[in-house]
């Protein structure tokens, strides 16, 4: 297994985020870039700043083979090696999303912890954020508070008003000091891994250059994806497909014995199926 180096793992544990030396090769980067273009073109009615679950085929997809491009990257052995380095050998793919901020008008992502929104118990996830474009302060790169994951608790969130934010909840300003924030600067093809408790966000894109990223989310086999769980904020932010979403056992074993790898997949295919289908009503957005 390749994966992260010992010092990269240490950085992840200490800061809650690491940008390793690993980089997607040109072929994978070009495929991903083309897939993002197709995804945005196929969903003209959905704001491109957060297109959720492009790795999942939907019956009403305007570009029906497109999901494969994303799913292949989610299940790429080298990506899984990186994830295994921090969450162990049992890896469940449960979500992905494109955050594409167009030049000039790309909206900000408010300070948040991912775990606020998710039906996972115990709460755990490693997110792999791949830069599709160079991602810098000028075009709204991701920002994070190093070490904010360490207490392993969810900070108080409050409603974030206005239509110029990608999410409508944010960590209460009294909970943290943004002066400690660090920029997650990446060149196209580079990536970073972050912990579910990390406080992070990003500024609007006021530059003339697009900033697109693709994030893939993985649960350790010791955590349960609870389809029944009412996640406080889910309806608040419009996420309505948690119950029916297909998940994949990407590697290893489901240690909980309770994760459901069939819902959302066609009935005749097994848990490692590469095909899945959601009801036509499942949104590609939050
Ligand atoms: O792309 C961004 O600016 C934010 C990404 C994010 O919040 C995430 O990947 O969890």
JSON list of N, CA, C and O and ligand atoms in Angstrom, two decimals, residues 49-50 97-101 107-110 112-114 117-118 127-129 135 140-143 166-167 194-195 198 200-203 211-217, ligand 1:
[
{"chain": "A", "resi": 49, "resn": "UNK", "atom": "N", "xyz": [-21.87, 25.58, -7.16]},
{"chain": "A", "resi": 49, "resn": "UNK", "atom": "CA", "xyz": [-21.01, 25.60, -5.97]},
{"chain": "A", "resi": 49, "resn": "UNK", "atom": "C", "xyz": [-21.12, 24.33, -5.13]},
{"chain": "A", "resi": 49, "resn": "UNK", "atom": "O", "xyz": [-20.27, 24.08, -4.31]},
{"chain": "A", "resi": 50, "resn": "UNK", "atom": "N", "xyz": [-22.22, 23.61, -5.25]},
{"chain": "A", "resi": 50, "resn": "UNK", "atom": "CA", "xyz": [-22.28, 22.36, -4.50]},
{"chain": "A", "resi": 50, "resn": "UNK", "atom": "C", "xyz": [-23.22, 21.38, -5.21]},
{"chain": "A", "resi": 50, "resn": "UNK", "atom": "O", "xyz": [-24.43, 21.40, -5.01]},
{"chain": "A", "resi": 97, "resn": "UNK", "atom": "N", "xyz": [-18.96, 15.26, -3.80]},
{"chain": "A", "resi": 97, "resn": "UNK", "atom": "CA", "xyz": [-19.59, 16.50, -4.28]},
{"chain": "A", "resi": 97, "resn": "UNK", "atom": "C", "xyz": [-18.60, 17.38, -5.03]},
{"chain": "A", "resi": 97, "resn": "UNK", "atom": "O", "xyz": [-17.40, 17.32, -4.78]},
{"chain": "A", "resi": 98, "resn": "UNK", "atom": "N", "xyz": [-19.15, 18.15, -5.95]},
{"chain": "A", "resi": 98, "resn": "UNK", "atom": "CA", "xyz": [-18.33, 19.12, -6.67]},
{"chain": "A", "resi": 98, "resn": "UNK", "atom": "C", "xyz": [-18.63, 20.51, -6.11]},
{"chain": "A", "resi": 98, "resn": "UNK", "atom": "O", "xyz": [-19.80, 20.89, -5.98]},
{"chain": "A", "resi": 99, "resn": "UNK", "atom": "N", "xyz": [-17.58, 21.23, -5.73]},
{"chain": "A", "resi": 99, "resn": "UNK", "atom": "CA", "xyz": [-17.71, 22.63, -5.31]},
{"chain": "A", "resi": 99, "resn": "UNK", "atom": "C", "xyz": [-17.07, 23.47, -6.41]},
{"chain": "A", "resi": 99, "resn": "UNK", "atom": "O", "xyz": [-15.85, 23.58, -6.44]},
{"chain": "A", "resi": 100, "resn": "UNK", "atom": "N", "xyz": [-17.87, 23.99, -7.29]},
{"chain": "A", "resi": 100, "resn": "UNK", "atom": "CA", "xyz": [-17.33, 24.73, -8.44]},
{"chain": "A", "resi": 100, "resn": "UNK", "atom": "C", "xyz": [-17.73, 26.19, -8.33]},
{"chain": "A", "resi": 100, "resn": "UNK", "atom": "O", "xyz": [-18.90, 26.53, -8.46]},
{"chain": "A", "resi": 101, "resn": "UNK", "atom": "N", "xyz": [-16.73, 27.04, -8.06]},
{"chain": "A", "resi": 101, "resn": "UNK", "atom": "CA", "xyz": [-17.03, 28.47, -7.91]},
{"chain": "A", "resi": 101, "resn": "UNK", "atom": "C", "xyz": [-16.65, 29.18, -9.21]},
{"chain": "A", "resi": 101, "resn": "UNK", "atom": "O", "xyz": [-15.47, 29.32, -9.53]},
{"chain": "A", "resi": 107, "resn": "UNK", "atom": "N", "xyz": [-19.81, 31.71, -4.84]},
{"chain": "A", "resi": 107, "resn": "UNK", "atom": "CA", "xyz": [-20.21, 32.04, -3.47]},
{"chain": "A", "resi": 107, "resn": "UNK", "atom": "C", "xyz": [-19.27, 31.47, -2.42]},
{"chain": "A", "resi": 107, "resn": "UNK", "atom": "O", "xyz": [-18.57, 30.48, -2.66]},
{"chain": "A", "resi": 108, "resn": "UNK", "atom": "N", "xyz": [-19.32, 32.06, -1.24]},
{"chain": "A", "resi": 108, "resn": "UNK", "atom": "CA", "xyz": [-18.51, 31.60, -0.10]},
{"chain": "A", "resi": 108, "resn": "UNK", "atom": "C", "xyz": [-19.14, 30.37, 0.53]},
{"chain": "A", "resi": 108, "resn": "UNK", "atom": "O", "xyz": [-20.36, 30.17, 0.47]},
{"chain": "A", "resi": 109, "resn": "UNK", "atom": "N", "xyz": [-18.31, 29.54, 1.16]},
{"chain": "A", "resi": 109, "resn": "UNK", "atom": "CA", "xyz": [-18.78, 28.44, 2.01]},
{"chain": "A", "resi": 109, "resn": "UNK", "atom": "C", "xyz": [-18.53, 28.89, 3.45]},
{"chain": "A", "resi": 109, "resn": "UNK", "atom": "O", "xyz": [-17.38, 29.16, 3.82]},
{"chain": "A", "resi": 110, "resn": "UNK", "atom": "N", "xyz": [-19.59, 29.05, 4.26]},
{"chain": "A", "resi": 110, "resn": "UNK", "atom": "CA", "xyz": [-19.38, 29.57, 5.61]},
{"chain": "A", "resi": 110, "resn": "UNK", "atom": "C", "xyz": [-18.59, 28.59, 6.47]},
{"chain": "A", "resi": 110, "resn": "UNK", "atom": "O", "xyz": [-18.55, 27.38, 6.18]},
{"chain": "A", "resi": 112, "resn": "UNK", "atom": "N", "xyz": [-17.84, 25.94, 8.90]},
{"chain": "A", "resi": 112, "resn": "UNK", "atom": "CA", "xyz": [-18.72, 24.85, 9.36]},
{"chain": "A", "resi": 112, "resn": "UNK", "atom": "C", "xyz": [-17.89, 23.62, 9.70]},
{"chain": "A", "resi": 112, "resn": "UNK", "atom": "O", "xyz": [-16.70, 23.54, 9.37]},
{"chain": "A", "resi": 113, "resn": "UNK", "atom": "N", "xyz": [-18.56, 22.67, 10.34]},
{"chain": "A", "resi": 113, "resn": "UNK", "atom": "CA", "xyz": [-18.00, 21.33, 10.52]},
{"chain": "A", "resi": 113, "resn": "UNK", "atom": "C", "xyz": [-18.92, 20.40, 9.74]},
{"chain": "A", "resi": 113, "resn": "UNK", "atom": "O", "xyz": [-20.15, 20.45, 9.89]},
{"chain": "A", "resi": 114, "resn": "UNK", "atom": "N", "xyz": [-18.34, 19.54, 8.94]},
{"chain": "A", "resi": 114, "resn": "UNK", "atom": "CA", "xyz": [-19.16, 18.67, 8.08]},
{"chain": "A", "resi": 114, "resn": "UNK", "atom": "C", "xyz": [-20.13, 17.84, 8.90]},
{"chain": "A", "resi": 114, "resn": "UNK", "atom": "O", "xyz": [-21.25, 17.58, 8.50]},
{"chain": "A", "resi": 117, "resn": "UNK", "atom": "N", "xyz": [-24.08, 17.93, 9.53]},
{"chain": "A", "resi": 117, "resn": "UNK", "atom": "CA", "xyz": [-25.12, 17.62, 8.57]},
{"chain": "A", "resi": 117, "resn": "UNK", "atom": "C", "xyz": [-25.35, 16.12, 8.36]},
{"chain": "A", "resi": 117, "resn": "UNK", "atom": "O", "xyz": [-26.22, 15.75, 7.59]},
{"chain": "A", "resi": 118, "resn": "UNK", "atom": "N", "xyz": [-24.57, 15.28, 9.02]},
{"chain": "A", "resi": 118, "resn": "UNK", "atom": "CA", "xyz": [-24.51, 13.90, 8.55]},
{"chain": "A", "resi": 118, "resn": "UNK", "atom": "C", "xyz": [-25.02, 12.83, 9.51]},
{"chain": "A", "resi": 118, "resn": "UNK", "atom": "O", "xyz": [-24.73, 12.88, 10.71]},
{"chain": "A", "resi": 127, "resn": "UNK", "atom": "N", "xyz": [-12.56, 13.23, 4.39]},
{"chain": "A", "resi": 127, "resn": "UNK", "atom": "CA", "xyz": [-12.93, 13.81, 3.09]},
{"chain": "A", "resi": 127, "resn": "UNK", "atom": "C", "xyz": [-11.66, 14.09, 2.29]},
{"chain": "A", "resi": 127, "resn": "UNK", "atom": "O", "xyz": [-10.72, 14.69, 2.82]},
{"chain": "A", "resi": 128, "resn": "UNK", "atom": "N", "xyz": [-11.68, 13.68, 1.04]},
{"chain": "A", "resi": 128, "resn": "UNK", "atom": "CA", "xyz": [-10.53, 13.93, 0.15]},
{"chain": "A", "resi": 128, "resn": "UNK", "atom": "C", "xyz": [-10.96, 15.00, -0.85]},
{"chain": "A", "resi": 128, "resn": "UNK", "atom": "O", "xyz": [-11.87, 14.77, -1.66]},
{"chain": "A", "resi": 129, "resn": "UNK", "atom": "N", "xyz": [-10.36, 16.17, -0.75]},
{"chain": "A", "resi": 129, "resn": "UNK", "atom": "CA", "xyz": [-10.73, 17.32, -1.60]},
{"chain": "A", "resi": 129, "resn": "UNK", "atom": "C", "xyz": [-9.68, 17.46, -2.70]},
{"chain": "A", "resi": 129, "resn": "UNK", "atom": "O", "xyz": [-8.52, 17.78, -2.43]},
{"chain": "A", "resi": 135, "resn": "UNK", "atom": "N", "xyz": [-6.09, 26.27, -6.74]},
{"chain": "A", "resi": 135, "resn": "UNK", "atom": "CA", "xyz": [-6.99, 26.76, -5.71]},
{"chain": "A", "resi": 135, "resn": "UNK", "atom": "C", "xyz": [-6.17, 27.64, -4.77]},
{"chain": "A", "resi": 135, "resn": "UNK", "atom": "O", "xyz": [-5.30, 27.15, -4.05]},
{"chain": "A", "resi": 140, "resn": "UNK", "atom": "N", "xyz": [-10.74, 31.83, -3.88]},
{"chain": "A", "resi": 140, "resn": "UNK", "atom": "CA", "xyz": [-11.59, 31.22, -2.85]},
{"chain": "A", "resi": 140, "resn": "UNK", "atom": "C", "xyz": [-11.20, 29.81, -2.48]},
{"chain": "A", "resi": 140, "resn": "UNK", "atom": "O", "xyz": [-12.07, 28.92, -2.41]},
{"chain": "A", "resi": 141, "resn": "UNK", "atom": "N", "xyz": [-9.92, 29.59, -2.21]},
{"chain": "A", "resi": 141, "resn": "UNK", "atom": "CA", "xyz": [-9.49, 28.25, -1.80]},
{"chain": "A", "resi": 141, "resn": "UNK", "atom": "C", "xyz": [-10.12, 27.90, -0.44]},
{"chain": "A", "resi": 141, "resn": "UNK", "atom": "O", "xyz": [-10.61, 28.78, 0.28]},
{"chain": "A", "resi": 142, "resn": "UNK", "atom": "N", "xyz": [-10.09, 26.61, -0.11]},
{"chain": "A", "resi": 142, "resn": "UNK", "atom": "CA", "xyz": [-10.61, 26.21, 1.19]},
{"chain": "A", "resi": 142, "resn": "UNK", "atom": "C", "xyz": [-9.71, 26.80, 2.29]},
{"chain": "A", "resi": 142, "resn": "UNK", "atom": "O", "xyz": [-8.50, 26.95, 2.10]},
{"chain": "A", "resi": 143, "resn": "UNK", "atom": "N", "xyz": [-10.32, 27.14, 3.42]},
{"chain": "A", "resi": 143, "resn": "UNK", "atom": "CA", "xyz": [-9.59, 27.64, 4.59]},
{"chain": "A", "resi": 143, "resn": "UNK", "atom": "C", "xyz": [-9.98, 26.78, 5.77]},
{"chain": "A", "resi": 143, "resn": "UNK", "atom": "O", "xyz": [-11.10, 26.25, 5.81]},
{"chain": "A", "resi": 166, "resn": "UNK", "atom": "N", "xyz": [-22.98, 29.13, 0.32]},
{"chain": "A", "resi": 166, "resn": "UNK", "atom": "CA", "xyz": [-23.29, 27.81, -0.23]},
{"chain": "A", "resi": 166, "resn": "UNK", "atom": "C", "xyz": [-24.08, 26.97, 0.79]},
{"chain": "A", "resi": 166, "resn": "UNK", "atom": "O", "xyz": [-24.95, 26.19, 0.41]},
{"chain": "A", "resi": 167, "resn": "UNK", "atom": "N", "xyz": [-23.78, 27.11, 2.08]},
{"chain": "A", "resi": 167, "resn": "UNK", "atom": "CA", "xyz": [-24.52, 26.41, 3.13]},
{"chain": "A", "resi": 167, "resn": "UNK", "atom": "C", "xyz": [-25.26, 27.46, 3.96]},
{"chain": "A", "resi": 167, "resn": "UNK", "atom": "O", "xyz": [-24.82, 28.60, 4.04]},
{"chain": "A", "resi": 194, "resn": "UNK", "atom": "N", "xyz": [-9.33, 15.90, 4.94]},
{"chain": "A", "resi": 194, "resn": "UNK", "atom": "CA", "xyz": [-9.69, 16.56, 6.20]},
{"chain": "A", "resi": 194, "resn": "UNK", "atom": "C", "xyz": [-10.65, 15.73, 7.03]},
{"chain": "A", "resi": 194, "resn": "UNK", "atom": "O", "xyz": [-11.42, 14.93, 6.52]},
{"chain": "A", "resi": 195, "resn": "UNK", "atom": "N", "xyz": [-10.59, 16.02, 8.33]},
{"chain": "A", "resi": 195, "resn": "UNK", "atom": "CA", "xyz": [-11.36, 15.27, 9.32]},
{"chain": "A", "resi": 195, "resn": "UNK", "atom": "C", "xyz": [-12.77, 15.86, 9.46]},
{"chain": "A", "resi": 195, "resn": "UNK", "atom": "O", "xyz": [-12.96, 17.07, 9.30]},
{"chain": "A", "resi": 198, "resn": "UNK", "atom": "N", "xyz": [-13.25, 19.04, 11.57]},
{"chain": "A", "resi": 198, "resn": "UNK", "atom": "CA", "xyz": [-12.47, 20.25, 11.25]},
{"chain": "A", "resi": 198, "resn": "UNK", "atom": "C", "xyz": [-13.39, 21.43, 10.92]},
{"chain": "A", "resi": 198, "resn": "UNK", "atom": "O", "xyz": [-14.32, 21.30, 10.12]},
{"chain": "A", "resi": 200, "resn": "UNK", "atom": "N", "xyz": [-13.97, 24.52, 8.82]},
{"chain": "A", "resi": 200, "resn": "UNK", "atom": "CA", "xyz": [-13.43, 24.99, 7.55]},
{"chain": "A", "resi": 200, "resn": "UNK", "atom": "C", "xyz": [-14.50, 25.73, 6.76]},
{"chain": "A", "resi": 200, "resn": "UNK", "atom": "O", "xyz": [-15.68, 25.68, 7.10]},
{"chain": "A", "resi": 201, "resn": "UNK", "atom": "N", "xyz": [-14.08, 26.37, 5.68]},
{"chain": "A", "resi": 201, "resn": "UNK", "atom": "CA", "xyz": [-14.99, 27.12, 4.83]},
{"chain": "A", "resi": 201, "resn": "UNK", "atom": "C", "xyz": [-14.18, 27.71, 3.69]},
{"chain": "A", "resi": 201, "resn": "UNK", "atom": "O", "xyz": [-13.04, 27.28, 3.46]},
{"chain": "A", "resi": 202, "resn": "UNK", "atom": "N", "xyz": [-14.75, 28.67, 2.99]},
{"chain": "A", "resi": 202, "resn": "UNK", "atom": "CA", "xyz": [-13.96, 29.33, 1.94]},
{"chain": "A", "resi": 202, "resn": "UNK", "atom": "C", "xyz": [-14.61, 30.66, 1.57]},
{"chain": "A", "resi": 202, "resn": "UNK", "atom": "O", "xyz": [-15.82, 30.83, 1.72]},
{"chain": "A", "resi": 203, "resn": "UNK", "atom": "N", "xyz": [-13.78, 31.58, 1.08]},
{"chain": "A", "resi": 203, "resn": "UNK", "atom": "CA", "xyz": [-14.26, 32.90, 0.69]},
{"chain": "A", "resi": 203, "resn": "UNK", "atom": "C", "xyz": [-14.88, 32.85, -0.71]},
{"chain": "A", "resi": 203, "resn": "UNK", "atom": "O", "xyz": [-14.67, 31.90, -1.45]},
{"chain": "A", "resi": 211, "resn": "UNK", "atom": "N", "xyz": [-12.71, 28.28, -9.61]},
{"chain": "A", "resi": 211, "resn": "UNK", "atom": "CA", "xyz": [-12.11, 27.41, -8.59]},
{"chain": "A", "resi": 211, "resn": "UNK", "atom": "C", "xyz": [-13.04, 26.22, -8.37]},
{"chain": "A", "resi": 211, "resn": "UNK", "atom": "O", "xyz": [-14.05, 26.33, -7.70]},
{"chain": "A", "resi": 212, "resn": "UNK", "atom": "N", "xyz": [-12.65, 25.08, -8.97]},
{"chain": "A", "resi": 212, "resn": "UNK", "atom": "CA", "xyz": [-13.47, 23.88, -8.80]},
{"chain": "A", "resi": 212, "resn": "UNK", "atom": "C", "xyz": [-12.70, 22.84, -8.01]},
{"chain": "A", "resi": 212, "resn": "UNK", "atom": "O", "xyz": [-11.48, 22.68, -8.16]},
{"chain": "A", "resi": 213, "resn": "UNK", "atom": "N", "xyz": [-13.42, 22.13, -7.14]},
{"chain": "A", "resi": 213, "resn": "UNK", "atom": "CA", "xyz": [-12.84, 21.03, -6.38]},
{"chain": "A", "resi": 213, "resn": "UNK", "atom": "C", "xyz": [-13.82, 19.88, -6.35]},
{"chain": "A", "resi": 213, "resn": "UNK", "atom": "O", "xyz": [-15.05, 20.10, -6.45]},
{"chain": "A", "resi": 214, "resn": "UNK", "atom": "N", "xyz": [-13.30, 18.67, -6.23]},
{"chain": "A", "resi": 214, "resn": "UNK", "atom": "CA", "xyz": [-14.17, 17.50, -6.10]},
{"chain": "A", "resi": 214, "resn": "UNK", "atom": "C", "xyz": [-13.83, 16.81, -4.78]},
{"chain": "A", "resi": 214, "resn": "UNK", "atom": "O", "xyz": [-12.67, 16.46, -4.55]},
{"chain": "A", "resi": 215, "resn": "UNK", "atom": "N", "xyz": [-14.84, 16.65, -3.92]},
{"chain": "A", "resi": 215, "resn": "UNK", "atom": "CA", "xyz": [-14.59, 16.03, -2.62]},
{"chain": "A", "resi": 215, "resn": "UNK", "atom": "C", "xyz": [-15.24, 14.65, -2.56]},
{"chain": "A", "resi": 215, "resn": "UNK", "atom": "O", "xyz": [-16.37, 14.46, -2.99]},
{"chain": "A", "resi": 216, "resn": "UNK", "atom": "N", "xyz": [-14.48, 13.68, -2.02]},
{"chain": "A", "resi": 216, "resn": "UNK", "atom": "CA", "xyz": [-14.97, 12.30, -1.87]},
{"chain": "A", "resi": 216, "resn": "UNK", "atom": "C", "xyz": [-14.94, 11.97, -0.39]},
{"chain": "A", "resi": 216, "resn": "UNK", "atom": "O", "xyz": [-13.95, 12.27, 0.28]},
{"chain": "A", "resi": 217, "resn": "UNK", "atom": "N", "xyz": [-16.00, 11.34, 0.12]},
{"chain": "A", "resi": 217, "resn": "UNK", "atom": "CA", "xyz": [-16.13, 11.18, 1.56]},
{"chain": "A", "resi": 217, "resn": "UNK", "atom": "C", "xyz": [-16.21, 9.70, 1.95]},
{"chain": "A", "resi": 217, "resn": "UNK", "atom": "O", "xyz": [-17.00, 8.94, 1.39]},
{"chain": "B", "resi": 1, "resn": "LIG", "atom": "O1", "xyz": [-14.84, 23.71, -1.49]},
{"chain": "B", "resi": 1, "resn": "LIG", "atom": "C1", "xyz": [-15.04, 24.43, -0.52]},
{"chain": "B", "resi": 1, "resn": "LIG", "atom": "O2", "xyz": [-14.80, 25.62, -0.56]},
{"chain": "B", "resi": 1, "resn": "LIG", "atom": "C2", "xyz": [-15.58, 23.85, 0.77]},
{"chain": "B", "resi": 1, "resn": "LIG", "atom": "C3", "xyz": [-15.43, 22.37, 0.83]},
{"chain": "B", "resi": 1, "resn": "LIG", "atom": "C4", "xyz": [-16.05, 21.74, 2.01]},
{"chain": "B", "resi": 1, "resn": "LIG", "atom": "O3", "xyz": [-16.70, 22.35, 2.82]},
{"chain": "B", "resi": 1, "resn": "LIG", "atom": "C5", "xyz": [-15.87, 20.29, 2.17]},
{"chain": "B", "resi": 1, "resn": "LIG", "atom": "O4", "xyz": [-15.28, 19.64, 1.30]},
{"chain": "B", "resi": 1, "resn": "LIG", "atom": "O5", "xyz": [-16.30, 19.75, 3.20]}
]
